């Protein structure tokens, strides 16, 4: 059996399969489906300083091999997360990464500082890329200067390993990745959802109450692969691949183009045990590919 | 062995066409044997990723050998489901959600609009099984037109007070099923101690109208709401139901059945 252990900037995972933020609740929701010690870890729902109620319905729409969502960063807020969600999450015997966002640089830093004082959190993931709410970070995620600024402030607010989650809704993702790495990011995760929309011809209305939403699912895998390949070729920190992964083959393709680990998002909705299934299958797939460990595949893309 | 609970492949026993758009599906197995009325099951029509998401369906009936739903063909997922034949497989996960909380001590007035009928049929059947006199149940069932009033023979076998309506007057009362509950409330919940509980499932405007009627009459109303959602088990947060107190509840977890007084009827989809 191939050895699936990976090290993401000092955070050791038993395998490279991670549940993605926004699809994995606060972790404990999945313990009724499988034992979370079967996966590498998970990223919690994005946490803000104050609770957020989210957007009006409809919040989701299905598209070809994908789905749009405009949840609106609904979350319980920092204090309730610490008091009520974190105690259960840290008992799950898997790596816990907490996704954070804010309306201002100060809010990002405050949330990072408070979470930095908590035990049982292995890393923070900075959301500078949620496309649904102006204040939710897209302003930080679309310019290298702002992305660097918020990363630097958060870096100074906490000692926790810091991952920065990047948006694909930009012209050149490499310049953003380079800016956050320069500002102190220990790893980058990409891609977040692609902005899209769906409309109803009969009513002539958008399907989502928010009009636009974030596209995820298998439809976006080619975009994710391309961007992970570009970023992994350009930066020296670990890259965590995200976008349309539903199988071990998909996960292995991300490793091949340079990802050190991957996150599973939408697939959790169609199979609550997707992360466990993919973890198990990946070990067998690496055997088939003649790889003894993840490094034997990572970044080994043969270019023409 | 580490247990993994998720979608299971289940075989179709029958997939009967009731009208051009309505189908009655029975799936084999004991997956939903312990369901309570108002709960739902998620069904994926293919294992491939297009269509991607499972669809939620209210349960009509379930036992240790199988479970049944009635569905309307409204899009790609249900169109593919309608083409399936006996012995074909689909992938199912359930039962899920919070169902009805029946009050055995008051007359039950059930309001079913169109394809909202199945959970109320299962509620009536369960209440009767648990000892409620069928005469203490009134089922007000409305549809657009006579042929859309389905399974009426089976409903009649329950021996409840059945009142039908159609928008076009082709069967029963001409008008909405909400007209019928006004009447039923007058008949069964009069006097100083009105003792009726209303249970509703159907188009949201119908349930909002029922909420107005029940608020005026001081009667409890439980509504089963429908939402677009991705997961069915509480994590996608897609199925938001706006609450009167502010914020949202999840149709898949806190619902799909809610007390009507909880709902902010103006700000829902």
Coordinates of C-alpha atoms in Angstrom, one line a residue:
Chain A
X1 CA 0.0 0.0 0.0
X2 CA 1.3 3.4 -1.0
X3 CA 2.2 5.8 1.8
X4 CA -0.2 8.7 1.6
X5 CA 1.3 10.9 4.4
X6 CA 2.0 14.5 3.4
X7 CA 3.4 17.5 5.1
X8 CA 1.8 20.9 4.4
X9 CA 4.2 23.5 5.8
X10 CA 4.8 21.6 9.0
X11 CA 1.2 20.2 9.3
X12 CA 1.4 16.5 8.8
X13 CA -1.7 14.8 7.3
X14 CA -2.2 11.1 7.2
X15 CA -3.3 11.5 3.6
X16 CA -3.8 14.4 1.2
X17 CA -7.6 14.4 1.2
X18 CA -9.2 17.3 3.0
X19 CA -12.8 18.3 3.3
X20 CA -13.3 21.8 1.8
X21 CA -14.7 24.8 3.6
X22 CA -18.4 25.5 3.1
X23 CA -19.1 21.9 2.3
X24 CA -18.0 20.2 5.6
X25 CA -19.9 22.1 8.2
X26 CA -17.9 22.3 11.5
X27 CA -16.8 18.7 11.0
X28 CA -18.9 16.9 13.5
X29 CA -21.8 16.7 11.0
X30 CA -19.8 14.0 9.1
X31 CA -18.9 11.8 12.1
X32 CA -22.2 9.9 11.7
X33 CA -21.2 8.8 8.2
X34 CA -17.6 7.7 8.7
X35 CA -14.7 7.9 11.2
X36 CA -12.9 11.1 10.3
X37 CA -9.5 9.5 11.1
X38 CA -9.8 8.0 7.6
X39 CA -9.1 11.4 6.0
X40 CA -6.3 13.9 6.1
X41 CA -8.3 16.7 7.6
X42 CA -11.1 19.2 7.0
X43 CA -11.5 23.0 6.7
X44 CA -14.4 24.4 8.7
X45 CA -17.1 26.7 7.4
X46 CA -15.7 30.2 7.1
X47 CA -15.7 32.1 10.4
X48 CA -16.2 35.8 10.8
X49 CA -16.0 38.0 13.9
X50 CA -19.8 38.3 14.2
X51 CA -22.4 35.7 13.1
X52 CA -23.8 36.0 9.6
X53 CA -27.3 34.9 8.6
X54 CA -26.5 34.4 4.9
X55 CA -28.5 35.2 1.7
X56 CA -32.2 34.7 1.0
X57 CA -33.3 31.6 -0.9
X58 CA -33.0 30.2 -3.5
X59 CA -29.3 29.8 -2.6
X60 CA -28.4 26.9 -4.9
X61 CA -29.0 25.9 -8.5
X62 CA -27.8 22.9 -10.5
X63 CA -25.9 23.3 -13.7
X64 CA -24.2 20.9 -16.1
X65 CA -21.9 18.8 -14.0
X66 CA -21.9 21.5 -11.4
X67 CA -23.8 23.7 -9.1
X68 CA -24.1 27.4 -8.3
X69 CA -24.3 28.6 -4.7
X70 CA -24.8 31.9 -3.0
X71 CA -25.1 30.9 0.6
X72 CA -23.7 34.2 1.7
X73 CA -21.0 33.1 4.2
X74 CA -23.6 32.0 6.8
X75 CA -21.7 31.1 10.0
X76 CA -22.2 31.1 13.7
X77 CA -19.5 33.8 14.4
X78 CA -16.2 33.6 16.2
X79 CA -17.4 33.3 19.8
X80 CA -20.1 30.6 19.2
X81 CA -17.5 28.7 17.1
X82 CA -15.0 28.7 19.9
X83 CA -17.7 27.9 22.6
X84 CA -19.8 25.4 20.8
X85 CA -18.2 24.0 17.6
X86 CA -14.5 23.8 18.3
X87 CA -14.8 21.4 21.3
X88 CA -16.5 18.8 19.1
X89 CA -14.3 19.5 16.1
X90 CA -11.0 19.0 17.9
X91 CA -12.2 15.6 19.1
X92 CA -12.5 14.2 15.6
X93 CA -9.0 12.8 15.4
X94 CA -8.1 14.5 12.1
X95 CA -6.4 17.8 11.1
X96 CA -8.6 20.9 11.7
X97 CA -8.1 23.9 9.5
X98 CA -10.3 26.9 10.3
X99 CA -11.4 29.1 7.3
X100 CA -11.7 32.8 8.3
X101 CA -12.9 36.0 6.6
X102 CA -13.7 39.6 7.6
X103 CA -15.2 42.8 6.4
X104 CA -11.9 44.7 7.1
X105 CA -8.2 43.9 7.5
X106 CA -8.7 44.5 11.3
X107 CA -11.5 42.0 11.5
X108 CA -9.4 39.3 9.7
X109 CA -6.6 40.0 12.1
X110 CA -8.8 39.9 15.2
X111 CA -10.4 36.5 14.1
X112 CA -6.9 35.1 13.4
X113 CA -5.6 36.3 16.7
X114 CA -8.4 34.8 18.7
X115 CA -8.3 31.5 16.9
X116 CA -4.5 31.5 17.2
X117 CA -5.0 31.2 21.0
X118 CA -7.1 28.1 20.7
X119 CA -5.7 24.6 21.0
X120 CA -6.6 21.9 18.5
X121 CA -6.5 24.2 15.4
X122 CA -3.8 23.0 13.1
X123 CA -3.9 25.8 10.6
X124 CA -5.9 28.8 9.4
X125 CA -7.2 29.2 5.9
X126 CA -7.7 32.8 4.8
X127 CA -10.7 33.3 2.6
X128 CA -9.9 36.2 0.3
X129 CA -11.9 34.9 -2.5
X130 CA -15.6 34.3 -1.7
X131 CA -17.4 35.8 -4.6
X132 CA -20.8 36.3 -3.0
X133 CA -20.4 39.2 -0.7
X134 CA -18.4 42.3 -1.5
X135 CA -17.2 42.4 2.1
X136 CA -16.5 38.7 2.0
X137 CA -13.1 39.1 0.6
X138 CA -13.3 39.5 -3.1
X139 CA -11.9 43.0 -2.7
X140 CA -8.9 41.5 -1.0
X141 CA -8.6 38.6 -3.4
X142 CA -8.5 40.4 -6.7
X143 CA -5.6 42.7 -6.3
X144 CA -2.0 41.6 -5.4
X145 CA -1.6 44.6 -3.2
X146 CA -4.7 44.0 -1.1
X147 CA -4.1 40.2 -1.0
X148 CA -0.6 40.9 0.3
X149 CA -1.8 43.5 2.8
X150 CA -4.4 41.2 4.5
X151 CA -2.1 38.3 4.5
X152 CA 0.7 40.3 6.1
X153 CA -1.7 41.6 8.8
X154 CA -3.0 38.1 9.6
X155 CA 0.5 36.7 9.5
X156 CA 1.4 39.1 12.3
X157 CA -1.7 38.3 14.3
X158 CA -1.1 34.6 14.8
X159 CA 1.6 31.9 14.9
X160 CA -0.7 29.3 13.3
X161 CA 0.3 28.0 9.9
X162 CA -1.5 30.1 7.4
X163 CA -3.0 28.9 4.1
X164 CA -4.5 31.5 1.7
X165 CA -7.4 30.4 -0.5
X166 CA -7.3 32.1 -3.9
X167 CA -10.0 33.2 -6.3
X168 CA -10.1 32.1 -9.9
X169 CA -12.1 35.2 -10.8
X170 CA -9.0 37.2 -11.7
X171 CA -6.8 37.9 -14.7
X172 CA -3.5 36.3 -13.4
X173 CA -3.7 34.0 -10.4
X174 CA 0.1 33.7 -10.3
X175 CA 0.6 37.4 -9.3
X176 CA -1.9 37.0 -6.5
X177 CA -0.2 33.8 -5.3
X178 CA 3.2 35.4 -5.4
X179 CA 1.9 38.4 -3.4
X180 CA 0.5 36.3 -0.6
X181 CA 3.5 34.1 -0.4
X182 CA 5.7 37.1 -0.2
X183 CA 3.5 38.4 2.6
X184 CA 4.0 35.2 4.7
X185 CA 1.5 32.6 3.5
X186 CA 2.7 29.1 4.4
X187 CA 0.6 27.5 1.7
X188 CA -2.0 28.5 -0.9
X189 CA -5.3 26.6 -1.7
X190 CA -7.1 27.0 -5.0
X191 CA -9.4 27.4 -6.6
X192 CA -12.5 28.8 -5.0
X193 CA -15.7 28.9 -7.0
X194 CA -16.0 30.6 -10.4
X195 CA -18.7 33.4 -10.5
X196 CA -21.6 32.4 -12.6
X197 CA -25.4 32.6 -13.0
X198 CA -28.4 30.6 -14.0
X199 CA -31.7 32.0 -15.4
X200 CA -35.2 30.7 -15.9
X201 CA -36.7 31.4 -19.3
X202 CA -40.3 31.0 -18.3
X203 CA -40.2 33.5 -15.4
X204 CA -37.3 35.5 -17.0
X205 CA -35.7 35.7 -13.6
X206 CA -32.4 34.6 -12.2
X207 CA -32.7 31.3 -10.3
X208 CA -30.6 32.5 -7.4
X209 CA -32.0 35.3 -5.2
X210 CA -28.5 36.7 -5.2
X211 CA -28.6 36.7 -9.0
X212 CA -25.0 35.4 -9.3
X213 CA -23.3 32.6 -7.4
X214 CA -20.2 30.5 -7.3
X215 CA -19.8 27.6 -9.7
X216 CA -18.4 24.3 -8.3
X217 CA -18.3 20.7 -9.1
X218 CA -16.8 18.6 -11.9
X219 CA -17.5 21.4 -14.5
X220 CA -14.6 23.5 -13.0
X221 CA -11.9 20.8 -12.7
X222 CA -10.1 21.8 -15.9
X223 CA -9.9 25.4 -14.6
X224 CA -8.6 24.2 -11.3
X225 CA -6.0 22.0 -12.8
X226 CA -4.7 24.7 -15.0
X227 CA -4.4 27.2 -12.2
X228 CA -2.8 24.8 -9.7
X229 CA -0.3 23.9 -12.4
X230 CA 0.5 27.6 -13.0
X231 CA 0.8 28.4 -9.3
X232 CA 2.7 25.3 -8.3
X233 CA 5.2 26.1 -11.1
X234 CA 5.7 29.6 -9.8
X235 CA 5.8 29.5 -5.9
X236 CA 7.9 27.5 -3.4
X237 CA 5.1 26.9 -0.8
X238 CA 2.8 23.9 -0.9
X239 CA -0.3 24.2 -3.1
X240 CA -3.6 22.6 -2.1
X241 CA -5.7 21.8 -5.2
X242 CA -9.4 22.4 -5.2
X243 CA -12.0 22.2 -7.9
X244 CA -14.4 19.5 -9.1
X245 CA -12.7 16.5 -7.5
X246 CA -15.1 13.5 -7.1
X247 CA -12.7 10.6 -7.5
X248 CA -9.2 9.4 -6.6
X249 CA -8.3 9.9 -10.3
X250 CA -9.3 13.5 -10.1
X251 CA -7.3 13.9 -6.9
X252 CA -4.2 12.2 -8.5
X253 CA -4.5 14.6 -11.5
X254 CA -4.2 17.5 -9.1
X255 CA -1.1 15.9 -7.5
X256 CA 0.4 15.3 -10.9
X257 CA 0.2 19.0 -11.8
X258 CA 1.9 20.0 -8.5
X259 CA -0.6 20.0 -5.6
X260 CA 0.7 18.7 -2.3
X261 CA -2.8 17.9 -1.1
X262 CA -6.4 18.4 -2.3
X263 CA -9.7 19.5 -0.9
X264 CA -13.0 17.8 -1.7
X265 CA -16.1 20.1 -1.8
X266 CA -19.2 19.6 -3.8
X267 CA -18.6 15.8 -3.9
X268 CA -19.5 15.7 -0.2
X269 CA -23.0 16.7 -1.1
X270 CA -23.6 13.8 -3.5
X271 CA -21.7 11.3 -1.3
X272 CA -21.4 12.3 2.4
X273 CA -18.5 9.8 2.6
X274 CA -16.7 11.1 -0.5
X275 CA -13.6 12.1 1.4
X276 CA -13.3 8.6 3.0
X277 CA -13.9 6.8 -0.3
X278 CA -11.4 9.0 -2.2
X279 CA -8.8 8.5 0.5
X280 CA -9.2 4.7 0.3
X281 CA -9.2 4.7 -3.5
X282 CA -6.2 7.0 -3.8
X283 CA -4.0 4.5 -2.0
X284 CA -4.9 1.8 -4.5
X285 CA -4.5 4.1 -7.4
X286 CA -1.0 5.2 -6.4
X287 CA -0.1 1.4 -6.2
X288 CA -1.5 1.0 -9.7
X289 CA 0.6 4.0 -10.9
X290 CA 3.7 2.5 -9.4
X291 CA 4.0 5.3 -6.7
X292 CA 5.2 4.3 -3.2
X293 CA 4.4 7.8 -1.8
X294 CA 2.7 11.0 -2.8
X295 CA 6.0 12.7 -3.8
X296 CA 6.4 10.0 -6.5
X297 CA 3.5 11.6 -8.4
X298 CA 3.5 15.2 -7.2
X299 CA 4.5 17.6 -9.9
X300 CA 5.7 14.8 -12.2
X301 CA 3.8 16.2 -15.2
X302 CA 5.6 15.5 -18.4
X303 CA 5.5 18.5 -20.6
X304 CA 5.7 18.2 -24.4
Chain B
X1 CA -15.0 -2.9 9.7
X2 CA -15.4 0.9 9.6
X3 CA -19.0 1.6 8.9
X4 CA -19.7 4.1 6.1
X5 CA -23.3 5.2 5.8
X6 CA -24.2 7.0 2.5
X7 CA -26.3 6.6 -0.6
X8 CA -27.2 3.0 -1.3
X9 CA -28.1 1.4 -4.7
X10 CA -31.8 0.4 -4.7
X11 CA -33.8 -1.4 -7.3
X12 CA -37.1 0.0 -8.7
X13 CA -40.1 -2.3 -8.1
X14 CA -42.4 -0.2 -10.1
X15 CA -42.5 3.3 -11.6
X16 CA -46.1 3.9 -12.6
X17 CA -47.2 6.8 -14.7
X18 CA -50.3 8.3 -13.1
X19 CA -50.7 11.3 -15.5
X20 CA -48.4 12.8 -18.1
X21 CA -46.3 14.4 -15.4
X22 CA -47.0 12.5 -12.2
X23 CA -45.3 9.1 -11.3
X24 CA -45.6 6.7 -8.4
X25 CA -42.3 5.0 -7.7
X26 CA -41.6 2.1 -5.4
X27 CA -38.0 1.1 -4.4
X28 CA -37.0 -2.1 -2.9
X29 CA -35.4 -2.5 0.5
X30 CA -35.8 -1.4 4.1
X31 CA -33.9 1.9 3.9
X32 CA -36.8 4.0 5.0
X33 CA -38.7 1.4 7.1
X34 CA -38.5 3.5 10.3
X35 CA -39.5 6.9 8.6
X36 CA -41.9 9.3 10.2
X37 CA -44.5 11.1 8.0
X38 CA -43.1 14.3 6.5
X39 CA -39.5 12.9 6.2
X40 CA -37.9 12.7 2.8
X41 CA -35.4 10.6 0.9
X42 CA -32.7 11.9 -1.4
X43 CA -32.5 10.1 -4.8
X44 CA -29.7 10.2 -7.4
X45 CA -30.8 9.0 -10.8
X46 CA -27.2 8.3 -12.0
X47 CA -23.9 7.6 -10.4
X48 CA -22.2 9.9 -13.0
X49 CA -21.9 13.6 -12.3
X50 CA -24.6 14.9 -14.7
X51 CA -27.1 15.4 -13.3
X52 CA -24.9 16.1 -10.3
X53 CA -27.1 16.5 -7.2
X54 CA -29.6 14.2 -5.6
X55 CA -33.3 15.3 -5.5
X56 CA -35.4 15.3 -2.3
X57 CA -38.8 13.5 -2.3
X58 CA -41.3 13.2 0.5
X59 CA -42.1 9.7 1.4
X60 CA -45.6 8.3 0.7
X61 CA -45.2 5.0 2.4
X62 CA -42.4 2.7 3.6
X63 CA -42.1 -0.7 5.2
X64 CA -39.4 -3.3 5.6
X65 CA -39.7 -4.4 1.9
X66 CA -39.7 -1.1 0.2
X67 CA -40.5 2.6 0.1
X68 CA -42.6 4.8 -2.2
X69 CA -42.8 8.4 -3.5
X70 CA -45.0 10.3 -5.9
X71 CA -43.1 12.8 -8.0
X72 CA -43.8 15.3 -10.7
X73 CA -41.5 15.7 -13.7
X74 CA -40.2 19.2 -13.4
X75 CA -36.7 19.1 -14.8
X76 CA -33.8 16.9 -16.0
X77 CA -33.4 14.8 -12.9
X78 CA -37.1 13.9 -12.7
X79 CA -37.2 13.3 -16.5
X80 CA -34.5 10.8 -16.2
X81 CA -36.2 9.2 -13.3
X82 CA -39.4 8.9 -15.2
X83 CA -37.6 6.9 -17.9
X84 CA -36.5 4.3 -15.4
X85 CA -38.1 0.8 -15.4
X86 CA -38.7 -1.9 -12.9
X87 CA -35.4 -3.6 -11.9
X88 CA -33.4 -0.5 -12.9
X89 CA -31.3 1.1 -10.0
X90 CA -31.2 4.5 -8.4
X91 CA -29.2 5.7 -5.4
X92 CA -31.1 6.6 -2.3
X93 CA -30.2 8.1 1.1
X94 CA -32.7 8.6 3.9
X95 CA -35.0 9.0 5.7
X96 CA -34.0 12.5 6.4
X97 CA -35.4 15.6 8.1
X98 CA -37.9 16.5 10.8
X99 CA -41.5 15.3 10.0
X100 CA -44.9 16.1 11.3
X101 CA -45.6 16.1 15.0
X102 CA -49.2 14.9 15.1
X103 CA -51.6 15.9 17.9
X104 CA -53.8 12.9 18.5
X105 CA -56.1 14.8 20.8
X106 CA -57.5 17.3 18.2
X107 CA -59.3 16.9 14.9
X108 CA -56.7 16.7 12.1
X109 CA -57.4 18.9 9.1
X110 CA -55.0 18.1 6.3
X111 CA -54.4 20.5 3.4
X112 CA -52.8 18.9 0.4
X113 CA -52.0 20.9 -2.8
X114 CA -51.0 18.9 -5.9
X115 CA -47.9 16.8 -5.4
X116 CA -47.9 17.8 -1.8
X117 CA -50.4 15.0 -1.1
X118 CA -47.9 12.1 -0.3
X119 CA -46.7 13.3 3.2
X120 CA -50.3 13.9 4.3
X121 CA -51.4 10.5 3.1
X122 CA -48.6 9.0 5.2
X123 CA -49.5 11.1 8.1
X124 CA -53.2 10.1 8.0
X125 CA -52.2 6.4 7.6
X126 CA -49.8 6.6 10.6
X127 CA -52.3 8.4 12.8
X128 CA -55.0 5.8 12.0
X129 CA -52.5 3.0 12.7
X130 CA -51.8 4.7 16.1
X131 CA -55.4 4.6 17.1
X132 CA -56.9 7.9 15.7
X133 CA -60.5 7.4 14.5
X134 CA -60.5 8.1 10.7
X135 CA -63.5 10.3 11.2
X136 CA -61.3 12.6 13.3
X137 CA -59.3 13.3 10.1
X138 CA -60.4 15.6 7.3
X139 CA -58.2 15.6 4.1
X140 CA -58.7 18.6 1.9
X141 CA -57.0 17.8 -1.4
X142 CA -56.8 20.2 -4.3
X143 CA -55.2 20.1 -7.7
X144 CA -55.5 22.0 -11.0
X145 CA -57.8 19.6 -12.6
X146 CA -59.5 16.2 -12.0
X147 CA -56.9 14.0 -13.5
X148 CA -54.2 15.5 -11.3
X149 CA -56.1 14.3 -8.2
X150 CA -54.2 11.1 -7.9
X151 CA -54.6 7.9 -5.8
X152 CA -58.0 9.0 -4.7
X153 CA -59.1 5.3 -4.5
X154 CA -56.4 4.6 -2.0
X155 CA -57.1 7.7 -0.1
X156 CA -60.8 6.7 0.1
X157 CA -59.7 3.4 1.7
X158 CA -58.4 5.3 4.7
X159 CA -62.0 6.2 5.4
X160 CA -61.1 9.8 6.4
X161 CA -63.4 12.7 5.6
X162 CA -62.2 13.5 2.1
X163 CA -62.9 16.8 0.4
X164 CA -61.6 17.5 -3.1
X165 CA -61.2 20.7 -5.0
X166 CA -59.9 21.6 -8.5
X167 CA -59.0 25.0 -9.9
X168 CA -61.1 24.3 -13.0
X169 CA -64.1 22.7 -11.2
X170 CA -63.7 19.4 -13.0
X171 CA -63.9 17.6 -9.7
X172 CA -65.2 18.6 -6.3
X173 CA -65.2 22.2 -5.2
X174 CA -64.2 24.7 -7.9
X175 CA -61.4 26.8 -6.4
X176 CA -58.5 26.3 -4.0
X177 CA -58.2 23.7 -1.3
X178 CA -57.7 26.5 1.2
X179 CA -61.4 27.3 0.7
X180 CA -62.2 23.8 2.0
X181 CA -60.2 24.2 5.2
X182 CA -62.2 27.3 6.1
X183 CA -65.3 25.1 5.9
X184 CA -63.7 22.3 7.8
X185 CA -62.5 24.6 10.6
X186 CA -66.1 25.9 10.9
X187 CA -67.3 22.4 11.2
X188 CA -64.7 20.8 13.5
X189 CA -63.2 23.7 15.4
X190 CA -66.1 25.8 16.5
X191 CA -67.0 27.0 20.0
X192 CA -64.9 28.2 22.8
X193 CA -62.3 25.4 22.7
X194 CA -61.4 24.9 19.1
X195 CA -59.6 21.5 18.9
X196 CA -58.3 21.1 15.4
X197 CA -54.7 21.0 14.2
X198 CA -54.0 21.8 10.5
X199 CA -51.2 20.0 8.5
X200 CA -50.3 21.3 5.1
X201 CA -48.1 20.5 2.1
X202 CA -48.2 22.1 -1.3
X203 CA -47.4 25.3 -3.2
X204 CA -45.9 27.9 -0.8
X205 CA -48.6 30.5 -1.6
X206 CA -51.2 27.9 -0.5
X207 CA -49.4 27.4 2.8
X208 CA -49.0 31.1 3.3
X209 CA -52.8 31.5 2.8
X210 CA -53.4 28.6 5.3
X211 CA -51.1 30.4 7.7
X212 CA -53.3 33.5 7.6
X213 CA -56.5 31.5 8.1
X214 CA -55.0 29.5 11.0
X215 CA -53.6 32.6 12.7
X216 CA -57.1 34.3 12.6
X217 CA -58.8 31.2 14.0
X218 CA -56.1 30.5 16.6
X219 CA -55.3 27.0 15.2
X220 CA -51.9 25.3 15.1
X221 CA -50.6 24.7 11.6
X222 CA -47.7 22.5 10.6
X223 CA -46.3 23.1 7.1
X224 CA -44.0 21.0 5.0
X225 CA -41.8 23.3 2.9
X226 CA -39.9 22.6 -0.3
X227 CA -36.5 24.1 -1.2
X228 CA -33.7 23.7 -3.7
X229 CA -30.8 22.0 -1.9
X230 CA -27.7 20.1 -2.5
X231 CA -27.0 17.8 0.4
X232 CA -30.1 17.0 2.4
X233 CA -28.1 16.4 5.6
X234 CA -27.4 19.9 6.9
X235 CA -24.1 21.1 5.5
X236 CA -24.7 22.9 2.2
X237 CA -27.0 25.5 3.8
X238 CA -28.7 25.8 0.5
X239 CA -32.2 25.1 1.8
X240 CA -32.7 28.3 3.8
X241 CA -36.1 29.0 5.2
X242 CA -36.5 32.6 6.4
X243 CA -37.8 32.8 10.0
X244 CA -40.0 35.4 11.6
X245 CA -37.5 35.8 14.4
X246 CA -34.8 36.7 11.8
X247 CA -32.2 34.4 10.2
X248 CA -32.8 31.1 8.6
X249 CA -33.5 27.5 9.4
X250 CA -32.5 24.5 7.2
X251 CA -35.5 22.8 5.4
X252 CA -33.5 19.5 5.4
X253 CA -32.7 19.4 9.1
X254 CA -34.9 21.7 11.2
X255 CA -37.6 21.0 8.6
X256 CA -39.1 20.2 6.1
X257 CA -42.0 20.5 8.6
X258 CA -42.2 23.7 10.6
X259 CA -44.8 25.4 12.8
X260 CA -46.3 28.0 10.5
X261 CA -45.9 30.7 13.1
X262 CA -42.1 30.3 12.8
X263 CA -42.0 31.2 9.1
X264 CA -41.4 34.7 7.6
X265 CA -43.9 34.2 4.8
X266 CA -42.9 37.4 3.0
X267 CA -39.3 36.7 2.6
X268 CA -39.2 33.1 1.4
X269 CA -38.6 31.7 -2.0

